[in-house]
Amino acid sequence: MYENEKKLYEAKAHILKALAHPTRLYMAEQLLHGEKCVCEFVREIDADISTISKHLSILKEAGIVSDEKRGKQVFYHLKTPCILQFTECAVDIIKSNLKERSSLMTRIQVEKET
Amino acid sequence: MYENEKKLYEAKAHILKALAHPTRLYMAEQLLHGEKCVCEFVREIDADISTISKHLSILKEAGIVSDEKRGKQVFYHLKTPCILQFTECAVDIIKSNLKERSSLMTRIQVEKET
DNA sequence: TTGTCATTTGGTAAAATTACCAAGTATGGG
DNA sequence: CCCATACTTGGTAATTTTACCAAATGACAA
């Protein structure tokens, strides 16, 4: 029964949810190349610094990243890089969706014309 | 610049978002064992059938599952099982979060008591 | 055709997410 | 000590998500 395992699914979904935002996904992927301070994200992302800080705190709360204050700066670090392994498969899905949707478009076009 | 790659991050986040709900994650994982009709999910999950149907349609729209009508029933099928590979890593994160948070609790206890 | 089973769709209220601004905290320099 | 820099936090409005009920659709059976 799903009810028994619900807590585990909630925990897993919570982690996915933290990653399921374009900006947060970008941040996590950037951290694959090494730690970054908030100020670096601020330079790259066109959003208010408070928005960026909140996105990072969501990743942190989910346990995906950790932070460390050094001087005036706060550095974020990817704790568990394996969580980003889904990327390759996601790209496959995106490509397959594009294919299916473009062939659907063609079908609609053809149906219109005939 | 993030702005250039934004479309790709949005597409990837869209797929994650579809999975980032306990019920939808459960459904996708169940489909690892083979296709299932909506009625089977209805038996397992304590939610309105319309809610279950809508969750399935979100997974379908994201390109994670496909559906096929056979007789009166609609069968759902996992198109790209690799998208669920993150699970193992997610469990690692959950365990590590539990450890950190329980040690935090202990620390708070200790601080209170001393 | 009429009914029934299996599922989807439309509508809606409640809850959650998001982004911004403004104000607060912490650190190091002068 | 005072100030600037680097962030975080609180407040809030707009948007999105979620779940339910009710009604619609589609397939088969009588």
Coordinates of N, CA and C in Angstrom, one line a residue, chain A residues 1-3 5-6 8-27 29-30 43-46 60-64 79-94 96-97 100-101, chain B residues 1-3 5-6 8-27 29-30 43-46 60-64 79-94 96-97 100-101:
Chain A
M1 N 0.8 -1.2 0.0 CA 0.0 0.0 0.0 C 0.9 1.3 0.0
Y2 N 0.5 2.2 -0.8 CA 1.2 3.5 -0.9 C 1.3 4.2 0.4
E3 N 0.2 4.1 1.2 CA 0.1 4.8 2.5 C 1.3 4.5 3.4
E5 N 4.4 3.7 2.5 CA 5.7 4.2 2.0 C 5.6 5.7 1.8
K6 N 4.5 6.3 2.2 CA 4.2 7.7 1.8 C 5.3 8.6 2.3
L8 N 8.4 8.1 2.7 CA 9.6 8.1 1.9 C 9.4 8.8 0.6
Y9 N 8.2 8.6 0.0 CA 7.9 9.3 -1.3 C 7.9 10.8 -1.1
E10 N 7.4 11.2 0.1 CA 7.4 12.7 0.4 C 8.8 13.2 0.5
A11 N 9.7 12.4 1.1 CA 11.0 12.9 1.3 C 11.8 13.0 -0.1
K12 N 11.5 12.0 -0.9 CA 12.2 12.0 -2.2 C 11.6 13.1 -3.1
A13 N 10.3 13.3 -3.0 CA 9.7 14.4 -3.8 C 10.2 15.8 -3.3
H14 N 10.4 15.9 -2.0 CA 10.9 17.1 -1.5 C 12.2 17.5 -2.1
I15 N 13.1 16.5 -2.3 CA 14.4 16.8 -2.9 C 14.3 17.2 -4.4
L16 N 13.4 16.4 -5.1 CA 13.1 16.8 -6.5 C 12.6 18.2 -6.6
K17 N 11.7 18.5 -5.7 CA 11.0 19.8 -5.8 C 12.1 20.9 -5.7
A18 N 13.0 20.7 -4.8 CA 14.1 21.7 -4.6 C 14.8 21.9 -5.9
L19 N 15.0 20.9 -6.7 CA 15.8 21.0 -7.9 C 14.9 21.5 -9.1
A20 N 13.6 21.4 -8.9 CA 12.7 21.5 -10.0 C 12.3 23.0 -10.3
H21 N 13.3 23.8 -10.4 CA 13.2 25.2 -10.8 C 14.4 25.6 -11.7
P22 N 14.1 26.2 -12.8 CA 15.3 26.5 -13.7 C 16.5 27.1 -13.0
T23 N 16.2 28.1 -12.2 CA 17.3 28.8 -11.6 C 18.1 27.9 -10.6
R24 N 17.3 27.1 -9.8 CA 18.0 26.2 -8.9 C 18.7 25.1 -9.6
L25 N 18.2 24.6 -10.6 CA 18.8 23.6 -11.4 C 20.1 24.1 -12.0
Y26 N 20.1 25.3 -12.5 CA 21.3 25.9 -13.0 C 22.3 26.1 -12.0
M27 N 21.9 26.5 -10.8 CA 22.9 26.7 -9.7 C 23.5 25.4 -9.3
E29 N 23.9 22.7 -11.1 CA 24.8 22.3 -12.2 C 26.1 23.1 -12.2
Q30 N 26.0 24.3 -11.9 CA 27.2 25.1 -11.8 C 28.1 24.6 -10.7
R43 N 26.1 37.7 -10.4 CA 26.6 38.2 -11.6 C 26.0 37.5 -12.8
E44 N 25.7 36.2 -12.7 CA 25.2 35.4 -13.8 C 23.7 35.4 -14.0
I45 N 23.0 35.6 -12.9 CA 21.5 35.4 -13.0 C 20.8 36.7 -12.9
D46 N 19.9 37.0 -13.7 CA 19.2 38.2 -13.7 C 18.0 38.1 -12.8
K60 N 19.7 24.3 0.1 CA 20.4 23.9 1.3 C 19.5 23.1 2.2
E61 N 18.3 23.6 2.4 CA 17.3 23.0 3.3 C 17.0 21.6 2.8
A62 N 17.1 21.3 1.5 CA 16.8 20.0 1.0 C 18.0 19.1 1.1
G63 N 19.2 19.7 1.5 CA 20.4 18.9 1.7 C 21.2 18.6 0.5
I64 N 20.9 19.4 -0.6 CA 21.6 19.3 -1.8 C 22.9 20.0 -1.8
K79 N 26.7 19.0 -2.2 CA 27.0 17.9 -1.3 C 27.0 16.5 -2.0
T80 N 26.0 16.3 -2.9 CA 25.8 15.0 -3.4 C 25.6 15.1 -4.9
P81 N 26.7 15.2 -5.7 CA 26.6 15.5 -7.1 C 25.8 14.4 -7.9
C82 N 25.7 13.2 -7.4 CA 24.9 12.2 -8.1 C 23.5 12.6 -8.3
I83 N 23.0 13.5 -7.6 CA 21.5 13.9 -7.7 C 21.3 14.5 -9.1
L84 N 22.4 14.9 -9.8 CA 22.3 15.6 -11.1 C 22.4 14.6 -12.2
Q85 N 22.6 13.3 -11.9 CA 22.7 12.3 -13.0 C 21.5 12.2 -13.9
F86 N 20.4 12.6 -13.3 CA 19.1 12.5 -14.1 C 19.2 13.3 -15.4
T87 N 20.1 14.3 -15.5 CA 20.2 15.3 -16.6 C 20.2 14.6 -17.9
E88 N 21.1 13.6 -18.1 CA 21.3 13.0 -19.3 C 20.0 12.4 -19.8
C89 N 19.3 11.7 -18.9 CA 18.0 11.1 -19.3 C 17.0 12.2 -19.6
A90 N 17.0 13.3 -18.8 CA 16.0 14.4 -19.1 C 16.2 14.9 -20.5
V91 N 17.4 15.0 -20.9 CA 17.7 15.5 -22.3 C 17.1 14.6 -23.3
D92 N 17.2 13.2 -23.1 CA 16.6 12.3 -23.9 C 15.1 12.5 -24.0
I93 N 14.5 12.7 -22.9 CA 13.0 12.9 -22.8 C 12.7 14.2 -23.6
I94 N 13.5 15.3 -23.4 CA 13.2 16.5 -24.1 C 13.3 16.3 -25.6
S96 N 12.9 13.5 -27.3 CA 11.8 12.7 -27.7 C 10.4 13.5 -27.7
N97 N 10.3 14.3 -26.7 CA 9.1 15.2 -26.7 C 9.0 16.1 -27.9
E100 N 8.1 14.1 -31.0 CA 6.7 13.7 -31.0 C 5.8 14.9 -31.3
R101 N 6.2 16.0 -30.7 CA 5.4 17.2 -30.9 C 5.5 17.8 -32.2
Chain B
M1 N 26.6 32.8 -20.0 CA 25.5 33.4 -19.3 C 24.3 32.5 -19.3
Y2 N 23.7 32.5 -18.1 CA 22.5 31.6 -17.8 C 21.4 31.9 -18.8
E3 N 21.2 33.2 -19.2 CA 20.1 33.6 -20.0 C 20.1 32.8 -21.3
E5 N 21.1 29.7 -21.9 CA 20.7 28.3 -21.7 C 19.4 28.1 -21.0
K6 N 18.7 29.2 -20.7 CA 17.5 29.2 -19.9 C 16.5 28.2 -20.4
L8 N 16.8 25.5 -21.9 CA 17.1 24.1 -21.6 C 16.8 23.8 -20.1
Y9 N 17.2 24.8 -19.3 CA 17.0 24.6 -17.8 C 15.5 24.5 -17.5
E10 N 14.7 25.3 -18.3 CA 13.3 25.3 -18.1 C 12.7 24.0 -18.5
A11 N 13.2 23.4 -19.6 CA 12.7 22.1 -20.0 C 13.1 21.0 -19.0
K12 N 14.3 21.1 -18.5 CA 14.7 20.0 -17.6 C 13.9 20.2 -16.3
A13 N 13.7 21.4 -15.8 CA 13.0 21.6 -14.6 C 11.6 21.2 -14.7
H14 N 11.0 21.4 -15.9 CA 9.6 21.0 -16.2 C 9.5 19.5 -15.9
I15 N 10.4 18.7 -16.4 CA 10.4 17.2 -16.2 C 10.5 16.9 -14.7
L16 N 11.4 17.5 -14.0 CA 11.6 17.3 -12.6 C 10.3 17.6 -11.8
K17 N 9.7 18.8 -12.2 CA 8.5 19.2 -11.5 C 7.4 18.2 -11.6
A18 N 7.3 17.6 -12.8 CA 6.3 16.5 -13.0 C 6.5 15.4 -12.0
L19 N 7.7 15.1 -11.7 CA 8.0 13.9 -10.8 C 8.0 14.4 -9.4
A20 N 8.0 15.7 -9.1 CA 8.3 16.2 -7.8 C 7.0 16.3 -7.0
H21 N 6.3 15.2 -6.9 CA 5.1 15.1 -6.1 C 5.0 13.7 -5.6
P22 N 4.8 13.5 -4.3 CA 4.8 12.1 -3.8 C 4.0 11.1 -4.6
T23 N 2.7 11.5 -4.9 CA 1.9 10.6 -5.6 C 2.4 10.3 -7.0
R24 N 2.9 11.3 -7.7 CA 3.3 11.1 -9.1 C 4.6 10.3 -9.0
L25 N 5.5 10.5 -8.1 CA 6.7 9.7 -7.9 C 6.4 8.3 -7.7
Y26 N 5.4 8.0 -6.8 CA 5.0 6.7 -6.5 C 4.5 6.0 -7.8
M27 N 3.6 6.7 -8.5 CA 3.1 6.2 -9.8 C 4.2 5.8 -10.8
E29 N 7.3 5.1 -10.2 CA 8.1 4.0 -9.7 C 7.3 2.7 -9.8
Q30 N 6.0 2.7 -9.6 CA 5.2 1.5 -9.8 C 5.3 1.1 -11.3
R43 N -7.1 1.9 -6.8 CA -7.1 0.9 -5.6 C -6.1 1.2 -4.6
E44 N -4.9 1.7 -5.0 CA -3.8 1.8 -4.1 C -3.7 3.2 -3.5
I45 N -4.2 4.2 -4.1 CA -4.0 5.6 -3.6 C -5.3 6.1 -3.1
D46 N -5.2 6.7 -1.9 CA -6.3 7.3 -1.3 C -6.5 8.7 -1.7
K60 N 2.2 12.5 -18.2 CA 2.1 12.2 -19.6 C 2.6 13.5 -20.4
E61 N 2.1 14.6 -20.0 CA 2.4 15.9 -20.6 C 3.9 16.1 -20.6
A62 N 4.6 15.7 -19.5 CA 6.0 15.9 -19.4 C 6.8 14.9 -20.2
G63 N 6.1 13.9 -20.8 CA 6.8 12.9 -21.6 C 7.4 11.8 -20.8
I64 N 7.0 11.6 -19.6 CA 7.5 10.6 -18.7 C 6.8 9.3 -18.9
K79 N 7.8 5.6 -20.2 CA 8.6 5.7 -21.4 C 10.1 5.7 -21.3
T80 N 10.6 6.4 -20.2 CA 12.0 6.5 -20.1 C 12.4 6.2 -18.6
P81 N 12.6 4.9 -18.3 CA 12.8 4.5 -16.9 C 14.0 5.2 -16.3
C82 N 15.0 5.5 -17.1 CA 16.3 6.1 -16.6 C 16.0 7.4 -15.7
I83 N 14.9 8.0 -15.9 CA 14.6 9.2 -15.2 C 14.5 9.0 -13.7
L84 N 14.2 7.7 -13.3 CA 14.1 7.4 -11.9 C 15.4 6.9 -11.2
Q85 N 16.5 7.0 -12.0 CA 17.8 6.6 -11.4 C 18.2 7.5 -10.3
F86 N 17.7 8.7 -10.2 CA 18.1 9.6 -9.1 C 17.7 9.0 -7.8
T87 N 16.8 8.1 -7.7 CA 16.2 7.6 -6.5 C 17.3 7.2 -5.5
E88 N 18.3 6.4 -6.0 CA 19.3 5.9 -5.1 C 20.0 7.0 -4.4
C89 N 20.4 8.0 -5.2 CA 21.1 9.2 -4.7 C 20.2 10.0 -3.7
A90 N 18.9 10.0 -4.0 CA 18.0 10.8 -3.2 C 18.0 10.1 -1.8
V91 N 18.0 8.8 -1.8 CA 17.9 8.1 -0.5 C 19.2 8.4 0.3
D92 N 20.3 8.5 -0.4 CA 21.6 8.9 0.3 C 21.4 10.3 1.0
I93 N 20.8 11.2 0.2 CA 20.6 12.6 0.7 C 19.7 12.5 2.0
I94 N 18.6 11.8 1.9 CA 17.7 11.7 3.0 C 18.3 11.1 4.2
S96 N 21.5 11.2 4.9 CA 22.5 12.2 5.4 C 21.8 13.4 6.1
N97 N 20.6 13.8 5.6 CA 19.9 14.8 6.2 C 19.4 14.4 7.6
E100 N 22.4 14.5 10.0 CA 22.8 15.9 10.4 C 21.7 16.5 11.3
R101 N 20.5 16.2 11.0 CA 19.4 16.9 11.8 C 19.3 16.2 13.1

